[in-house]
Coordinates of C-alpha atoms in Angstrom, one line a residue:
M4 CA 81.5 -46.3 -42.3
K5 CA 84.0 -48.3 -43.9
V6 CA 83.3 -50.1 -47.3
F7 CA 85.6 -53.2 -48.2
K8 CA 85.9 -54.4 -51.7
K9 CA 86.8 -57.8 -53.0
M10 CA 90.2 -58.1 -54.0
A11 CA 92.0 -60.6 -56.3
N12 CA 93.5 -62.3 -53.5
S13 CA 90.1 -62.6 -51.5
L14 CA 91.7 -60.3 -48.8
S15 CA 89.7 -57.1 -47.8
F16 CA 91.7 -54.4 -45.9
I17 CA 92.7 -50.8 -45.8
S18 CA 95.9 -49.5 -45.0
K19 CA 95.6 -46.8 -42.2
G20 CA 99.3 -46.1 -41.5
L21 CA 102.7 -47.5 -41.5
I22 CA 104.5 -49.1 -38.6
L23 CA 108.4 -48.4 -38.6
L24 CA 110.3 -51.1 -37.3
S25 CA 113.3 -50.5 -35.0
L26 CA 115.8 -51.0 -37.9
G27 CA 114.1 -48.1 -39.9
L28 CA 114.4 -50.1 -43.1
M29 CA 111.1 -52.1 -43.5
L30 CA 107.5 -50.9 -43.7
I31 CA 104.6 -53.5 -42.7
P32 CA 101.0 -52.4 -43.4
Q33 CA 98.6 -52.3 -40.4
I34 CA 95.2 -54.3 -41.2
T35 CA 92.2 -52.5 -39.9
L36 CA 89.4 -54.7 -38.6
A37 CA 85.7 -54.0 -39.4
A38 CA 83.5 -52.8 -36.7
D39 CA 80.0 -53.9 -35.8
G40 CA 77.5 -52.3 -38.1
D41 CA 80.1 -51.9 -41.0
I42 CA 78.8 -52.6 -44.5
L43 CA 80.9 -55.1 -46.4
T44 CA 80.5 -56.7 -50.0
G45 CA 79.8 -60.4 -50.4
W46 CA 79.4 -62.5 -53.4
S47 CA 76.9 -65.1 -54.4
E48 CA 77.9 -68.3 -56.2
E49 CA 76.6 -67.0 -59.3
G50 CA 79.1 -64.0 -59.0
Y51 CA 76.4 -61.2 -57.8
Q52 CA 77.6 -58.8 -55.3
F53 CA 75.5 -58.4 -52.2
K54 CA 75.6 -56.1 -49.3
M55 CA 76.1 -57.6 -45.9
Q56 CA 76.2 -55.8 -42.4
V57 CA 78.6 -56.9 -39.6
I58 CA 76.7 -58.2 -36.7
S59 CA 79.6 -59.1 -34.6
E60 CA 83.1 -58.7 -35.7
A61 CA 84.1 -60.9 -32.8
D62 CA 82.0 -63.7 -33.9
K63 CA 82.5 -63.0 -37.5
T64 CA 78.7 -62.9 -38.3
A65 CA 76.8 -60.7 -40.6
N66 CA 73.4 -60.2 -42.2
L67 CA 72.1 -59.5 -45.9
Y68 CA 71.7 -55.9 -45.7
G69 CA 68.9 -53.8 -47.0
Y70 CA 67.5 -50.6 -45.9
Y71 CA 64.0 -48.9 -45.8
K72 CA 63.7 -46.1 -48.3
T73 CA 59.9 -45.1 -48.8
N74 CA 56.4 -46.4 -48.2
Y75 CA 56.9 -48.3 -51.5
G76 CA 60.0 -50.2 -50.5
G77 CA 63.6 -50.2 -49.6
I78 CA 67.1 -50.5 -51.0
P79 CA 67.8 -54.2 -51.4
C80 CA 71.1 -56.1 -50.7
V81 CA 71.4 -56.9 -54.3
D82 CA 70.9 -55.1 -57.7
E83 CA 67.3 -54.9 -58.4
N84 CA 67.8 -55.9 -62.0
I85 CA 69.3 -59.3 -61.2
S86 CA 66.9 -62.0 -62.7
G87 CA 66.7 -65.8 -62.1
V88 CA 68.3 -67.5 -59.3
I89 CA 70.8 -66.2 -56.7
T90 CA 72.5 -68.5 -54.1
I91 CA 73.8 -66.9 -50.9
P92 CA 76.7 -68.8 -49.4
A93 CA 76.8 -69.7 -45.8
E94 CA 80.0 -67.6 -45.4
S95 CA 81.6 -64.8 -47.4
E96 CA 84.7 -62.8 -46.9
G97 CA 85.3 -64.6 -43.5
Y98 CA 81.9 -63.8 -42.3
K99 CA 79.0 -66.2 -41.4
I100 CA 75.7 -65.1 -43.1
V101 CA 73.2 -65.6 -40.0
A102 CA 70.4 -63.3 -40.9
V103 CA 68.2 -61.9 -43.7
G104 CA 67.9 -58.0 -42.8
T105 CA 65.1 -55.8 -43.3
D106 CA 64.2 -55.0 -47.0
A107 CA 67.1 -57.3 -47.9
F108 CA 65.6 -58.5 -51.1
A109 CA 62.6 -56.0 -51.3
G110 CA 61.4 -55.0 -54.9
C111 CA 63.8 -57.4 -56.7
A112 CA 61.0 -58.0 -58.9
K113 CA 63.0 -60.5 -61.6
L114 CA 64.3 -63.0 -59.1
T115 CA 62.7 -66.3 -59.4
E116 CA 64.6 -68.1 -56.5
V117 CA 66.9 -67.2 -53.6
K118 CA 68.7 -70.1 -52.3
L119 CA 69.5 -69.4 -48.5
P120 CA 72.1 -71.4 -46.6
E121 CA 71.8 -73.4 -43.5
G122 CA 72.9 -71.1 -40.5
I123 CA 70.5 -68.3 -41.3
K124 CA 68.3 -67.6 -38.1
T125 CA 66.2 -64.4 -38.3
F126 CA 64.5 -62.7 -41.0
G127 CA 63.6 -58.8 -41.0
F128 CA 60.6 -56.7 -41.9
D129 CA 59.7 -57.0 -45.7
A130 CA 62.6 -59.2 -46.3
F131 CA 61.2 -60.4 -49.7
V132 CA 58.3 -58.1 -50.2
A133 CA 57.2 -57.3 -53.7
C134 CA 59.7 -60.0 -55.2
Y135 CA 56.9 -60.5 -58.0
A136 CA 58.7 -63.1 -60.1
L137 CA 59.6 -65.2 -57.1
E138 CA 58.7 -68.9 -57.6
R139 CA 60.3 -70.9 -55.0
I140 CA 61.8 -70.4 -51.5
R141 CA 63.2 -72.9 -48.9
I142 CA 63.5 -71.8 -45.4
P143 CA 66.6 -73.3 -43.6
S144 CA 66.3 -75.5 -40.6
T145 CA 68.1 -73.1 -38.5
A146 CA 65.5 -70.3 -39.0
I147 CA 64.0 -69.3 -35.6
D148 CA 62.4 -66.1 -36.3
L149 CA 60.5 -65.0 -39.7
Y150 CA 59.3 -61.8 -38.2
D151 CA 55.8 -63.2 -37.9
G152 CA 55.9 -62.2 -34.1
E153 CA 55.6 -58.8 -35.5
G154 CA 52.4 -59.8 -37.6
W155 CA 53.7 -59.5 -41.0
N156 CA 54.4 -61.9 -43.9
I157 CA 57.9 -61.2 -45.1
F158 CA 56.7 -62.6 -48.6
R159 CA 53.7 -60.1 -48.9
G160 CA 53.1 -59.6 -52.7
C161 CA 55.2 -62.3 -54.0
R162 CA 52.3 -63.5 -56.4
S163 CA 54.3 -65.8 -58.3
L164 CA 55.2 -68.2 -55.4
K165 CA 54.3 -71.9 -56.0
Q166 CA 56.8 -73.9 -54.1
I167 CA 57.2 -73.1 -50.3
E168 CA 59.3 -75.3 -48.3
V169 CA 60.6 -75.5 -44.7
A170 CA 63.7 -77.6 -44.3
E171 CA 63.3 -80.9 -42.1
G172 CA 64.4 -80.5 -38.5
N173 CA 63.3 -76.8 -38.0
Q174 CA 62.1 -76.6 -34.4
Y175 CA 59.9 -73.6 -35.0
Y176 CA 58.2 -73.8 -38.5
D177 CA 57.2 -76.5 -41.0
S178 CA 55.5 -77.0 -44.2
R179 CA 53.8 -80.2 -43.1
N180 CA 52.2 -82.6 -45.6
G181 CA 53.8 -80.8 -48.4
C182 CA 51.3 -78.1 -48.2
N183 CA 53.3 -75.3 -49.8
A184 CA 53.0 -72.8 -47.0
I185 CA 54.9 -71.9 -43.8
I186 CA 53.3 -72.8 -40.5
R187 CA 54.4 -71.7 -37.0
K188 CA 54.4 -74.6 -34.9
N189 CA 53.5 -72.6 -31.9
G190 CA 49.6 -72.3 -32.2
N191 CA 49.5 -73.9 -35.5
V192 CA 49.4 -70.6 -37.5
L193 CA 49.8 -70.6 -41.4
I194 CA 52.0 -67.2 -41.8
V195 CA 52.8 -67.7 -45.5
G196 CA 50.8 -69.0 -48.2
C197 CA 50.6 -69.1 -52.0
V198 CA 48.4 -70.0 -55.0
T199 CA 49.0 -73.7 -54.5
T200 CA 48.9 -73.9 -50.7
V201 CA 46.4 -76.7 -49.2
I202 CA 45.6 -75.7 -45.7
P203 CA 46.4 -78.6 -43.3
D204 CA 43.5 -79.9 -41.0
D205 CA 45.1 -79.0 -37.9
V206 CA 46.0 -75.3 -38.7
A207 CA 44.1 -73.0 -36.1
E208 CA 44.9 -69.6 -37.5
I209 CA 45.7 -67.9 -40.8
G210 CA 48.5 -65.2 -39.9
T211 CA 48.5 -61.5 -40.8
S212 CA 49.0 -60.9 -44.5
A213 CA 49.4 -64.7 -45.1
F214 CA 48.0 -64.7 -48.6
Q215 CA 47.9 -60.9 -49.1
G216 CA 48.8 -59.8 -52.7
Q217 CA 48.3 -63.5 -54.1
T218 CA 46.6 -62.1 -57.3
E219 CA 46.3 -65.6 -59.0
L220 CA 44.4 -67.2 -55.9
R221 CA 40.8 -67.9 -57.0
E222 CA 39.7 -70.3 -54.3
I223 CA 40.7 -71.6 -50.9
S224 CA 39.3 -74.1 -48.6
L225 CA 39.4 -73.5 -44.9
P226 CA 39.3 -76.6 -42.8
P227 CA 37.1 -76.7 -39.8
S228 CA 40.1 -76.3 -37.3
V229 CA 40.7 -72.8 -38.7
K230 CA 39.1 -70.4 -36.0
I231 CA 41.0 -67.0 -36.3
L232 CA 41.8 -65.0 -39.6
N233 CA 44.2 -62.5 -38.6
G234 CA 44.7 -59.0 -40.2
N235 CA 44.9 -58.6 -44.0
A236 CA 45.1 -62.4 -44.4
F237 CA 43.4 -62.4 -47.8
A238 CA 43.5 -58.8 -48.8
G239 CA 43.4 -57.9 -52.4
V240 CA 43.1 -61.7 -53.3
P241 CA 40.6 -62.4 -56.1
L242 CA 38.4 -65.0 -54.2
T243 CA 34.9 -65.1 -55.5
S244 CA 33.6 -67.1 -52.5
I245 CA 34.6 -68.0 -49.1
D246 CA 33.1 -70.5 -46.7
L247 CA 33.6 -69.3 -43.0
S248 CA 31.2 -71.7 -41.3
N249 CA 33.8 -72.5 -38.6
V250 CA 35.6 -69.3 -38.1
R251 CA 35.3 -67.3 -34.8
Q252 CA 37.1 -64.1 -35.4
I253 CA 37.7 -62.3 -38.5
G254 CA 40.6 -59.4 -38.0
F255 CA 41.4 -56.3 -39.4
G256 CA 41.0 -55.9 -43.2
V257 CA 41.0 -59.8 -43.7
F258 CA 39.1 -59.5 -47.2
Q259 CA 39.3 -55.8 -48.0
N260 CA 39.5 -55.0 -51.6
C261 CA 38.7 -58.5 -52.6
K262 CA 37.0 -57.1 -55.6
D263 CA 35.5 -60.4 -56.9
L264 CA 34.1 -61.7 -53.5
T265 CA 30.4 -62.1 -53.8
N266 CA 29.4 -64.9 -51.8
V267 CA 30.4 -65.3 -48.1
T268 CA 29.0 -67.9 -45.8
F269 CA 29.2 -67.3 -42.2
G270 CA 28.7 -70.1 -39.3
D271 CA 27.3 -70.0 -35.9
E272 CA 30.7 -69.6 -34.1
L273 CA 31.3 -66.3 -35.5
E274 CA 31.9 -63.5 -32.7
T275 CA 33.7 -60.8 -34.3
I276 CA 34.0 -59.2 -37.9
G277 CA 37.1 -56.4 -37.5
E278 CA 37.6 -53.3 -38.9
L279 CA 37.7 -52.9 -42.7
S280 CA 37.1 -56.8 -43.0
F281 CA 35.2 -56.7 -46.0
Y282 CA 35.8 -53.1 -47.3
T283 CA 34.7 -52.6 -51.0
C284 CA 33.7 -56.4 -51.4
P285 CA 30.8 -56.9 -53.8
I286 CA 28.9 -59.4 -51.6
K287 CA 25.3 -59.9 -52.8
E288 CA 23.6 -61.6 -49.8
L289 CA 24.6 -60.7 -46.1
R290 CA 23.5 -63.3 -43.5
L291 CA 25.1 -62.5 -40.2
P292 CA 24.9 -65.2 -37.6
N293 CA 23.2 -65.0 -34.2
S294 CA 26.4 -65.7 -32.6
L295 CA 27.9 -62.4 -33.8
K296 CA 28.9 -60.0 -31.0
T297 CA 30.9 -57.1 -32.8
I298 CA 31.0 -55.4 -36.1
G299 CA 34.1 -53.4 -36.4
N300 CA 34.6 -49.8 -37.9
R301 CA 34.2 -49.8 -41.7
A302 CA 33.5 -53.6 -41.7
F303 CA 31.3 -53.6 -44.7
Q304 CA 31.9 -50.1 -46.0
S305 CA 31.4 -49.5 -49.7
C306 CA 29.8 -53.2 -50.1
T307 CA 27.5 -51.5 -52.6
Q308 CA 25.8 -54.9 -53.7
I309 CA 24.2 -55.7 -50.3
E310 CA 20.5 -55.1 -50.5
S311 CA 19.2 -56.1 -47.1
L312 CA 20.4 -56.2 -43.6
D313 CA 19.4 -58.2 -40.7
I314 CA 21.3 -57.3 -37.6
P315 CA 21.4 -60.3 -35.2
K316 CA 20.0 -59.8 -31.7
S317 CA 23.3 -61.1 -30.3
V318 CA 25.3 -58.0 -31.7
E319 CA 26.5 -55.7 -29.1
T320 CA 28.6 -53.2 -30.9
I321 CA 28.4 -51.7 -34.4
G322 CA 31.5 -49.6 -35.2
G323 CA 31.7 -46.3 -37.0
E324 CA 31.3 -46.2 -40.9
A325 CA 30.5 -50.0 -40.6
F326 CA 27.9 -49.9 -43.3
S327 CA 28.8 -46.4 -44.8
W328 CA 28.2 -46.1 -48.6
C329 CA 26.3 -49.5 -48.9
D330 CA 24.2 -48.1 -51.7
G331 CA 22.2 -51.4 -52.4
L332 CA 20.4 -51.1 -48.9
K333 CA 16.8 -49.9 -48.9
E334 CA 15.7 -50.4 -45.4
L335 CA 17.4 -50.3 -42.2
Y336 CA 16.3 -52.0 -39.0
I337 CA 18.0 -51.3 -35.8
P338 CA 17.1 -54.1 -33.3
A339 CA 16.2 -53.5 -29.5
N340 CA 19.5 -55.1 -28.5
I341 CA 21.6 -52.2 -30.1
D342 CA 22.1 -49.1 -27.7
T343 CA 24.6 -47.2 -29.7
I344 CA 24.5 -46.0 -33.4
G345 CA 28.1 -44.6 -34.0
Y346 CA 29.7 -42.0 -36.2
R347 CA 28.6 -42.4 -39.7
T348 CA 27.7 -46.1 -39.3
F349 CA 25.0 -45.9 -42.2
Y350 CA 26.5 -42.8 -44.0
Y351 CA 25.5 -42.2 -47.5
C352 CA 23.4 -45.4 -48.0
K353 CA 21.8 -43.4 -50.6
N354 CA 18.8 -45.6 -51.6
V355 CA 17.5 -46.4 -48.0
E356 CA 13.8 -45.3 -47.7
R357 CA 12.9 -46.5 -44.3
I358 CA 14.9 -46.3 -41.0
T359 CA 13.5 -48.2 -38.0
I360 CA 15.2 -47.5 -34.6
G361 CA 15.0 -49.9 -31.7
K362 CA 13.7 -48.8 -28.3
N363 CA 17.0 -49.1 -26.6
V364 CA 19.2 -46.9 -28.5
C365 CA 20.5 -44.2 -26.2
F366 CA 23.2 -42.6 -28.5
I367 CA 23.2 -41.7 -32.3
G368 CA 26.5 -40.5 -33.5
S369 CA 27.4 -37.7 -36.0
D370 CA 26.3 -38.4 -39.6
A371 CA 24.9 -41.7 -38.7
F372 CA 22.2 -41.8 -41.4
A373 CA 23.3 -38.6 -43.5
G374 CA 23.3 -38.9 -47.2
S375 CA 20.2 -41.2 -47.4
E376 CA 18.7 -39.2 -50.5
K377 CA 15.6 -41.3 -50.8
L378 CA 14.5 -41.5 -47.1
K379 CA 10.8 -41.5 -46.6
E380 CA 10.1 -42.7 -43.0
V381 CA 12.0 -42.6 -39.8
V382 CA 10.2 -44.9 -37.2
S383 CA 11.7 -44.6 -33.7
Y384 CA 10.6 -46.9 -30.9
I385 CA 12.6 -44.7 -28.3
K386 CA 10.2 -43.7 -25.6
E387 CA 12.4 -41.5 -23.9
P388 CA 14.1 -39.4 -26.6
F389 CA 17.3 -37.5 -26.2
P390 CA 18.9 -34.7 -28.2
I391 CA 21.2 -35.5 -31.4
E392 CA 23.0 -33.6 -34.0
Q393 CA 21.0 -32.3 -36.9
W394 CA 23.8 -33.9 -38.9
A395 CA 22.8 -37.4 -37.8
F396 CA 20.3 -37.5 -40.7
R397 CA 21.0 -34.5 -42.8
S398 CA 24.1 -34.2 -45.2
R399 CA 26.5 -31.5 -44.3
Y400 CA 27.2 -30.9 -48.0
G401 CA 23.5 -30.2 -49.3
D402 CA 24.2 -32.6 -52.1
V403 CA 21.0 -34.7 -51.3
P404 CA 17.4 -33.8 -50.4
N405 CA 16.9 -32.5 -47.0
P406 CA 15.5 -35.4 -45.0
F407 CA 13.5 -33.1 -42.6
E408 CA 11.5 -32.1 -45.3
T409 CA 11.0 -35.3 -47.3
A410 CA 10.7 -37.9 -44.5
V411 CA 8.0 -38.5 -41.9
L412 CA 9.2 -39.2 -38.3
Y413 CA 7.1 -41.7 -36.4
V414 CA 7.3 -41.8 -32.7
P415 CA 5.6 -43.9 -29.9
K416 CA 2.3 -42.7 -28.7
G417 CA 2.4 -40.0 -26.2
T418 CA 5.9 -38.7 -27.2
R419 CA 5.4 -36.3 -30.0
T420 CA 5.8 -33.4 -27.9
Q421 CA 9.0 -34.6 -26.5
Y422 CA 10.6 -35.3 -30.0
A423 CA 9.3 -31.9 -31.2
A424 CA 11.2 -30.0 -28.4
L425 CA 14.7 -31.7 -29.0
E426 CA 17.5 -31.0 -31.1
G427 CA 18.1 -33.2 -34.1
W428 CA 14.4 -34.5 -33.9
K429 CA 12.4 -31.2 -33.8
E430 CA 14.0 -30.5 -37.4
F431 CA 11.3 -33.0 -39.0
L432 CA 8.6 -31.0 -40.4
R433 CA 6.3 -34.0 -39.9
I434 CA 6.2 -36.0 -36.7
K435 CA 3.4 -38.6 -36.1
E436 CA 2.6 -40.8 -33.3
F437 CA 1.9 -44.8 -33.7
D438 CA 1.1 -47.5 -31.4
P439 CA 4.4 -49.6 -30.8
T440 CA 2.3 -52.7 -30.0
A441 CA 0.9 -55.8 -31.9
N442 CA -1.7 -58.4 -31.0
I443 CA -0.6 -62.0 -31.2
I444 CA -3.4 -64.5 -31.2
V445 CA -2.7 -68.1 -30.6
S446 CA -5.5 -70.6 -31.8
T447 CA -6.0 -74.4 -32.6
K448 CA -8.5 -75.9 -34.8
A449 CA -10.4 -78.5 -32.4
E450 CA -10.7 -78.8 -28.6
G451 CA -9.2 -81.4 -26.6
L452 CA -6.2 -82.0 -28.7
G453 CA -3.6 -80.3 -26.5
S454 CA -2.7 -76.9 -25.0
M455 CA -0.6 -74.1 -26.0
S456 CA 0.6 -70.6 -24.9
I457 CA -1.9 -67.8 -24.6
G458 CA -1.5 -64.9 -26.9
G459 CA -1.8 -61.3 -26.2
I460 CA -0.6 -57.7 -26.5
Y461 CA 3.2 -57.1 -26.8
E462 CA 5.6 -54.4 -27.7
I463 CA 7.1 -54.5 -31.3
G464 CA 10.4 -55.7 -31.3
N465 CA 10.2 -58.0 -28.3
E466 CA 10.8 -61.7 -28.5
I467 CA 8.0 -64.1 -27.3
T468 CA 8.2 -67.9 -27.0
L469 CA 5.1 -69.9 -27.5
A470 CA 4.9 -73.7 -26.3
A471 CA 2.7 -76.5 -27.2
S472 CA 1.7 -79.6 -25.3
S473 CA -0.1 -82.8 -26.8
E474 CA -2.9 -84.5 -24.9
E475 CA -2.6 -88.4 -24.7
G476 CA -3.4 -89.8 -28.2
W477 CA -2.4 -86.8 -30.0
M478 CA 0.8 -85.4 -31.4
F479 CA 1.9 -81.8 -32.1
K480 CA 2.8 -81.1 -35.8
G481 CA 3.7 -77.6 -35.9
W482 CA 3.0 -73.8 -35.9
M483 CA 1.3 -72.2 -38.9
I484 CA 1.0 -68.5 -40.0
D485 CA -1.2 -67.6 -42.9
G486 CA -1.3 -71.4 -43.9
A487 CA 2.5 -71.9 -44.0
T488 CA 4.2 -73.9 -41.3
V489 CA 6.7 -71.8 -39.7
S490 CA 8.1 -74.3 -37.2
T491 CA 7.7 -77.9 -36.0
D492 CA 9.3 -77.3 -32.6
V493 CA 6.9 -77.4 -29.6
E494 CA 8.7 -74.1 -28.6
Y495 CA 8.6 -71.4 -31.1
T496 CA 10.2 -67.9 -30.6
L497 CA 9.2 -65.2 -32.8
T498 CA 9.9 -61.5 -32.8
V499 CA 6.8 -59.3 -32.5
A500 CA 6.5 -57.1 -35.6
E501 CA 2.7 -57.0 -36.5
D502 CA -0.7 -58.3 -35.5
I503 CA -0.7 -62.1 -36.4
T504 CA -2.7 -65.1 -35.7
I505 CA -0.5 -68.2 -35.3
T506 CA -2.1 -71.7 -35.2
A507 CA -1.0 -74.7 -33.2
V508 CA -1.7 -78.1 -35.2
F509 CA -2.1 -81.5 -33.7
D510 CA -2.9 -84.9 -35.3
K511 CA -3.6 -88.3 -33.8
D512 CA -0.6 -90.1 -32.7
P513 CA -0.1 -93.4 -34.4
S514 CA 2.2 -94.7 -31.7
A515 CA -0.4 -94.4 -28.9
I516 CA -1.2 -98.1 -29.3
Q517 CA -2.5 -98.9 -25.7
T518 CA -3.9 -96.5 -22.9
T519 CA -4.6 -98.9 -20.1
R520 CA -1.9 -98.4 -17.5
S521 CA -0.9 -100.5 -14.6
E522 CA 0.1 -99.1 -11.2
G523 CA 3.8 -99.2 -10.5
A524 CA 4.7 -99.7 -14.2
T525 CA 8.2 -98.5 -15.2
A526 CA 9.9 -96.9 -18.3
E527 CA 11.5 -99.5 -20.5
G528 CA 12.3 -97.6 -23.6
Y529 CA 12.2 -93.9 -25.3
Y530 CA 11.2 -93.2 -28.7
S531 CA 11.2 -90.0 -30.9
I532 CA 7.9 -88.9 -32.2
D533 CA 8.6 -90.7 -35.6
G534 CA 9.5 -94.0 -33.8
K535 CA 13.2 -93.9 -33.6
K536 CA 14.6 -95.4 -30.3
Q537 CA 16.6 -93.0 -27.9
N538 CA 18.7 -93.6 -25.1
T539 CA 17.3 -90.8 -23.1
P540 CA 14.2 -88.5 -23.5
Q541 CA 15.2 -85.5 -25.6
V542 CA 13.9 -82.0 -25.7
G543 CA 10.4 -82.0 -27.1
V544 CA 7.9 -84.7 -27.3
N545 CA 8.9 -88.3 -26.5
I546 CA 7.1 -91.5 -26.6
V547 CA 7.9 -93.8 -23.6
R548 CA 7.4 -97.7 -23.6
M549 CA 6.1 -98.8 -20.3
S550 CA 6.8 -102.2 -18.5
D551 CA 3.1 -102.9 -18.7
G552 CA 3.0 -102.7 -22.4
T553 CA 1.4 -99.3 -22.6
S554 CA 2.9 -96.3 -24.0
R555 CA 2.9 -92.9 -22.7
K556 CA 4.0 -89.3 -24.1
I557 CA 6.0 -86.8 -22.2
L558 CA 7.2 -83.3 -23.0
V559 CA 10.8 -82.4 -22.2
K560 CA 11.6 -78.7 -22.1

């Protein structure tokens, strides 16, 4: 590999031989051209040297050259100790600069600005990673690839960034509305953000690592248009709260190591929480929405402040170690919609005292509940038990009390013999049977007011729906349990957990003015139960004004 140095006359060459003219009197130096891939030296406008690599000798094009060194960075194209501003020319030593290569400025921790020329088209992996003092960057209008297709923010860890701009006329990227971010136009994906970023209302995704390492970023507002958060989007950012009400998908490690994140709000659109999404976050209250389908591996690992966990009935998959090391949990309830409890799903949740396992669970992985040193009860609704590893409940290391000795295993009536003969269950010294059903009593306070669903004996963990219908002249007010109103909807769905009495409450209908009806009368208007006019009947109880002046009540289900 040849290295060309700047000469006083700005010519770079190496004499490789001499050509003897036919007269034998004159010697002329033979100039050797650079080859593709050769490393040359260029000069910034401030007089700093930089390395550039020939892309095409024929086209006289080169890139700013850095190269990968270790897991912690590479060798940049300039001296790492250069501070302040560096201006890269459009052309140096006869070569047009058309690319910023891999690790080109990686680790240049004192640079505050890199001024890039028009003509640069592509940027390589980690081109500006760990430029901790970098405050400003302008992307040329000629840029076509910021390596975002590979899923990485090339400005990752540039924690001092405050001004981000894409030059007008760029076909692929912009910084619309002065948002101080880089947005890929295709898909409206924000790929680079900083502490001053204001996310525009039309952004659909936050790109991989977009805000990773922004250690001064304390708060951020996601507009309703943002549906997807890609991997590591906010990893390590000191956010204290985040509203994810409109987000549908949370990718790998999006909020991992956000050590100050205590408040997270999820919305009813959320379907996926990816692997390591909230790893080590000190979330205090976890409310998962009923739209959620997938909880990834280690999604909430080491979230030690979570005290309660309600797994929605929509969840289909819970990954390995998803809630491991969640020391704040005291009770675990695995609903009937879950059929698999994976490897170390609830590993070393040390303060759990009671575990309830739903009837449809058909696999419990190794170490699933191991390390629960305060465990007192395991309640299994599984009617056809299967063998499990003894390490599913017991620690391999003997560092916590043996749950087979300290906890009682409760099993459905008639299944004790089966459990006592199976690996992983038979080790419990105390196995007791229980009745896995509950009596739901439905009542009303008077006759003739209306009708409602009839109660009965139901299996614990099942969902049942009760419905009420008012008689003429009466209106339904709500459902009450122990004197408290639990719903005002005519249909009420509950999960059977214990014996209860639920009361349907009716009251006189003030809107039932006339009761004499004429044959052939037609509907002239629809009203809600509180008298508001409606264009069409709505779900629930509706008041209908008839053409003969009477009013009727209808129930729409």
